[in-house]
Amino acid sequence: MATDLWRSAKAVREAWEDLDALIDAFQWHQSKHGNTWLALTTDERRKLLLHRSDRHMIYAAHSISHKWLNQTKKRAADAIVILDELLDLPEAESICIMNALWALIPENSGLPFDPQKARALIKQATPHAKSTPDLWHNIACIELLLGNEEACIDAAEAAKAQGHNLESIRDDAMFRGLFSNPRFAAVFEGMDPPCFRTLDVDDPLTVRNLDLDSIGKSVPTKLKAFTNLEVLDLSGEFRKLPKWLAKLPKLRKLRFWSWTLESIPDEVICMPSLEAIEAYGEQLPEGYRSPALNQLLKSFHKKPVDDAARRVHLALLVGRDLSKMNDAALVEALDSSATKVARAAMDELRKRWKDRSLSLTKGDQLVIVGRIGSDRSVTLERLASLEVKVSRKVGAKTTAIVVGDRHGGKGTAALEGKVPVVLPMHLHAALDKADVRHLSEDGSEAGAQLSEMLVSADESNVVLALEMIKQGGLPEGLLEELLLIAQNKDFGRKARNLAKTLFERHASDETVEVIRAKLRRTSIFASGETKLATRLKAIGKDSELDAEKIARLMLARGATGLKFLLKNAAKGKAKADLLAQMQKGSELTITGRELTRIPDEVSTLKGIRRIDISGNHISRLTSGLFKLTEIEFLDVSQNSIFAIPDEIAALTRLRELDIASNSFSGFPAAVLQLSWLRKLNFSRESYSPRMNIRSLPAELARLSNLEELSLRSHQFKTLPKALLELPKLHTLNIGSGRIDELPAWLVDMPALQTIEVSYLDMKNADDAEKTLKALTDKGVTVKR
C-alpha cells in the first residue's frame, strides 16, 4: 500500500523535496489531510499554495474551508484561518472572497462579527463584484451589519444592474425590514414578494410568498391562516390539492411538484384570483397540461366570466362528458380566448347541429358574429356576388345568424331570438352549393396544375396555389396535398394555417375528426415508418382520404412512407418501381426505414454498385439481394440479422462489407468465402446486445485481400493468430471494447500501419502497454 504523504506534518516535511507529488497526494475531503494542512506553518502553506501554475492546492484548500464552514464553531474558525491566507495571495479567487464574506455573518458561522475585518474585506471584494455579480449579495449583508443601510441598497442596485439573480437577495431574511424603504423595494419591482420557507412565522398575514418543500402526503391545514398569500410553491407526495385552497382570496400563482398528484379541484382552478399554475415535471392528472391551463386562466382575466362559465370552460379544456351541457353554454365558450376551449366548444356544436342547414338565395340577409375563418373578405365577396346582404344587427328581414368564435358575447344573445342560428361550416357549405367556383368546374386539368404547384419545393408556388383555391374553390382530389402542407413544418406558418383552413373547409366533418384524433399533438411528418404505416391505414379506412396517395406524396418529399407502400400498396412491378425510386445513380440507400425485409424485387434494379440498408429491423437477407452481382459495397449494419446466407458468395465484386451491430452469435461463416474483400466492419455497439462474441475463427486467414478490419466494442479473450496470415491488413480497430490479452505477435503483422485502441479496457494493462510501445517503435500509428 502506498505511503500516505499527508498522515502528519512530519510526513509532509519528509516529502518536501518533491512538492508536485505532495500536492497531487493531497485529498481535501479527508479530515486527516485537512488537520495536517492546518498543522503546517503559515510559510509552508503559502509555499505550497504558490508552487504550481494550475492553482491545484489553492482549490483544494478552498474546498477544505468550504466544508468546515458548515460544521462546528471550531471548524468554522479553522476555515477562516485558511480563507485569510487565501485572500492574502497575489490574486485572490472571487469564490474565496465570497465565502469569507459569508463566514463573517454570525448567523452563518456562529462566530462574533468583526467590523474591522468586514470593512477591509468589502474593499477587497468590490472590484471583483464587477465581474462576479453574486458577490453583491454578501456585500449587501455585511454593509447592513455595519449599519450602512444606503450602502446595502447600493449593492442590491448594482446586483440588479449586472444581471444577478435577485431572488436570493429578495428572500434573505436579513433584508425583510428594508422593504419599507422605497429605494430598496424598487429594486424588486415586478417580482414576486419575498419568499418564506416555513409555516412557523409570528404573523401569517405578513407572508405573501411561501415555498414549502417535502410537505409529505397532504397539504398542511395551517395554510388556511395565510390569507394574504399571493404565491404558493408546494413539493411533496400529496395525491390531491385540497378544495380549501380556493379560500385564499389573493392567491395568484400556484406551483407544485408531486409525482403522485391525482386531482386538482375545479374550485382551485376556477378561483377568481388565480393567474398561473406551474407543475414541475408536468406531473398533472390525465387531460391537464400547464400551457393549456394557463391559457385558460389568462382568458378568465382577459374577459371575466362567472363561476358557472369558468367550470364549463374547464370541462371543455380537459375533455369531460359534455352531454349535459346546454347549447347556450357552448356558444358562450366560443368567445373564450383559450384556443382549446373555443375549439372544443365548436367541435361539440358541430356534432349537435350537424343536421342544421342553410340555403342562400338572392335577397337573404345574414348577421355574422365572430370569426368565420381566415378568409372573411373572400366569404363576404362571394355572398355579395349572390346578392346576399350581411348586416351587423338582427332585424325583421334577417334570415339567419352565423356564429363563430370570438363573438364578443353576441353569439349567446343570438340564441335568445327566433332567427335560425348556424355555424361557419353551414355557411361555407351553402356557399359552395350556391356559388360553384371556376376551379371546381374546370375539373382534372385545373386539379393537375394545382397539384403540381402544391407539391412544389418552392414555398411561393405553394402559397400561390393555396390563394387560388381560396378564391376559386377546390378541384376534386387535392385534400391529401392540403393535409400534408398543413402538417409540414418546413413551410411557414402562413402556408400551414391557410392549408389547414382550406382542408377543414372542404373535407367532411368525419374526415376532419379522424385527422384530429389520429394526429393529436403531433405531425404526420414526425411519425416513424412503423407508426406512420399504422396511422395511414387507419386514416384510409375511416376517412375519404387516399392513404396510398399520402404516402407517395410524402416519399416524393424525401420523408417517410416507404414501409406503408411496400406492405399495403405495391406489388410486383409497382414494388420494383418503388425501390427504383430510392436509387440514386449507382447507389441504393434505404436507411432508417424500420423495414423488416428488403423485397426480392430489388433484384430487378440495374447498375447498382453500392447498397446501404443499415439502421432497419431486418433479420434475414433475401435472395434477391444476392442477384445484384455487380455490387462493390454492402452495408447491412444496425439491423437484427442473425445469419448470412451462403448466397453472398455470388457477390464476387464485393470489396467493402459492413455487418456491424447485428444479432450474430458468432462470426458468420459465409463471410469467410469472400476472399476478395478489402474492408470488413464486424464491430458491436451497445444497441446490439445479442452480438456477444468472445473469439474469432482461425479461418479468418482466408480473407487474404483484407486491408481494413474493424472489431470495435467486442469483449475478446484474445485476437486470433490468423491475423498474422493477412498479408495486406494495414488498419485494425479494436477500440471501445475489452480484451483479456493484447498479443505480442501484433508487432509481427506484415502490413500493419494503424491500430486503434481508444477506450479499450485491457485486462493485463502492463503487458498490453509493452506491446503498444513495441508497435509504436516499429512505426505503427497507435490511436488511443
mmCIF file of N, CA, C and O in Angstrom, residues 160 170 185-193 252-253:
data_model
loop_
_atom_site.group_PDB
_atom_site.id
_atom_site.type_symbol
_atom_site.label_atom_id
_atom_site.label_comp_id
_atom_site.label_asym_id
_atom_site.label_seq_id
_atom_site.Cartn_x
_atom_site.Cartn_y
_atom_site.Cartn_z
ATOM 1 N N LYS A 160 -28.578 44.158 -9.464
ATOM 2 C CA LYS A 160 -29.632 44.214 -10.496
ATOM 3 C C LYS A 160 -29.064 44.711 -11.818
ATOM 4 O O LYS A 160 -29.366 44.161 -12.882
ATOM 5 N N ARG A 170 -33.759 39.071 -2.456
ATOM 6 C CA ARG A 170 -35.154 39.353 -2.077
ATOM 7 C C ARG A 170 -35.607 38.461 -0.923
ATOM 8 O O ARG A 170 -36.331 38.912 -0.020
ATOM 9 N N ALA A 185 -37.289 48.641 -2.174
ATOM 10 C CA ALA A 185 -38.446 47.968 -2.779
ATOM 11 C C ALA A 185 -38.435 48.099 -4.298
ATOM 12 O O ALA A 185 -38.836 47.180 -5.021
ATOM 13 N N ALA A 186 -37.937 49.247 -4.798
ATOM 14 C CA ALA A 186 -37.917 49.483 -6.241
ATOM 15 C C ALA A 186 -36.982 48.518 -6.977
ATOM 16 O O ALA A 186 -37.185 48.225 -8.160
ATOM 17 N N VAL A 187 -35.966 48.013 -6.266
ATOM 18 C CA VAL A 187 -35.029 47.061 -6.889
ATOM 19 C C VAL A 187 -35.777 45.808 -7.355
ATOM 20 O O VAL A 187 -35.453 45.207 -8.379
ATOM 21 N N PHE A 188 -36.840 45.442 -6.619
ATOM 22 C CA PHE A 188 -37.550 44.184 -6.880
ATOM 23 C C PHE A 188 -38.913 44.417 -7.534
ATOM 24 O O PHE A 188 -39.775 43.533 -7.519
ATOM 25 N N GLU A 189 -39.074 45.587 -8.118
ATOM 26 C CA GLU A 189 -40.338 45.917 -8.779
ATOM 27 C C GLU A 189 -40.605 44.913 -9.913
ATOM 28 O O GLU A 189 -39.741 44.595 -10.709
ATOM 29 N N GLY A 190 -41.831 44.411 -9.954
ATOM 30 C CA GLY A 190 -42.207 43.445 -10.982
ATOM 31 C C GLY A 190 -41.940 42.003 -10.594
ATOM 32 O O GLY A 190 -42.319 41.084 -11.317
ATOM 33 N N MET A 191 -41.275 41.784 -9.440
ATOM 34 C CA MET A 191 -41.007 40.422 -8.982
ATOM 35 C C MET A 191 -42.049 40.000 -7.954
ATOM 36 O O MET A 191 -42.795 40.828 -7.429
ATOM 37 N N ASP A 192 -42.095 38.696 -7.676
ATOM 38 C CA ASP A 192 -42.962 38.196 -6.617
ATOM 39 C C ASP A 192 -42.475 38.729 -5.275
ATOM 40 O O ASP A 192 -41.311 39.113 -5.139
ATOM 41 N N PRO A 193 -43.338 38.740 -4.257
ATOM 42 C CA PRO A 193 -42.927 39.201 -2.920
ATOM 43 C C PRO A 193 -41.833 38.311 -2.341
ATOM 44 O O PRO A 193 -41.579 37.215 -2.847
ATOM 45 N N ARG A 252 -52.501 34.077 -6.484
ATOM 46 C CA ARG A 252 -52.473 34.280 -7.940
ATOM 47 C C ARG A 252 -51.517 33.334 -8.652
ATOM 48 O O ARG A 252 -51.648 33.111 -9.857
ATOM 49 N N LYS A 253 -50.537 32.752 -7.933
ATOM 50 C CA LYS A 253 -49.630 31.777 -8.536
ATOM 51 C C LYS A 253 -49.573 30.534 -7.670
ATOM 52 O O LYS A 253 -49.343 30.614 -6.469
#
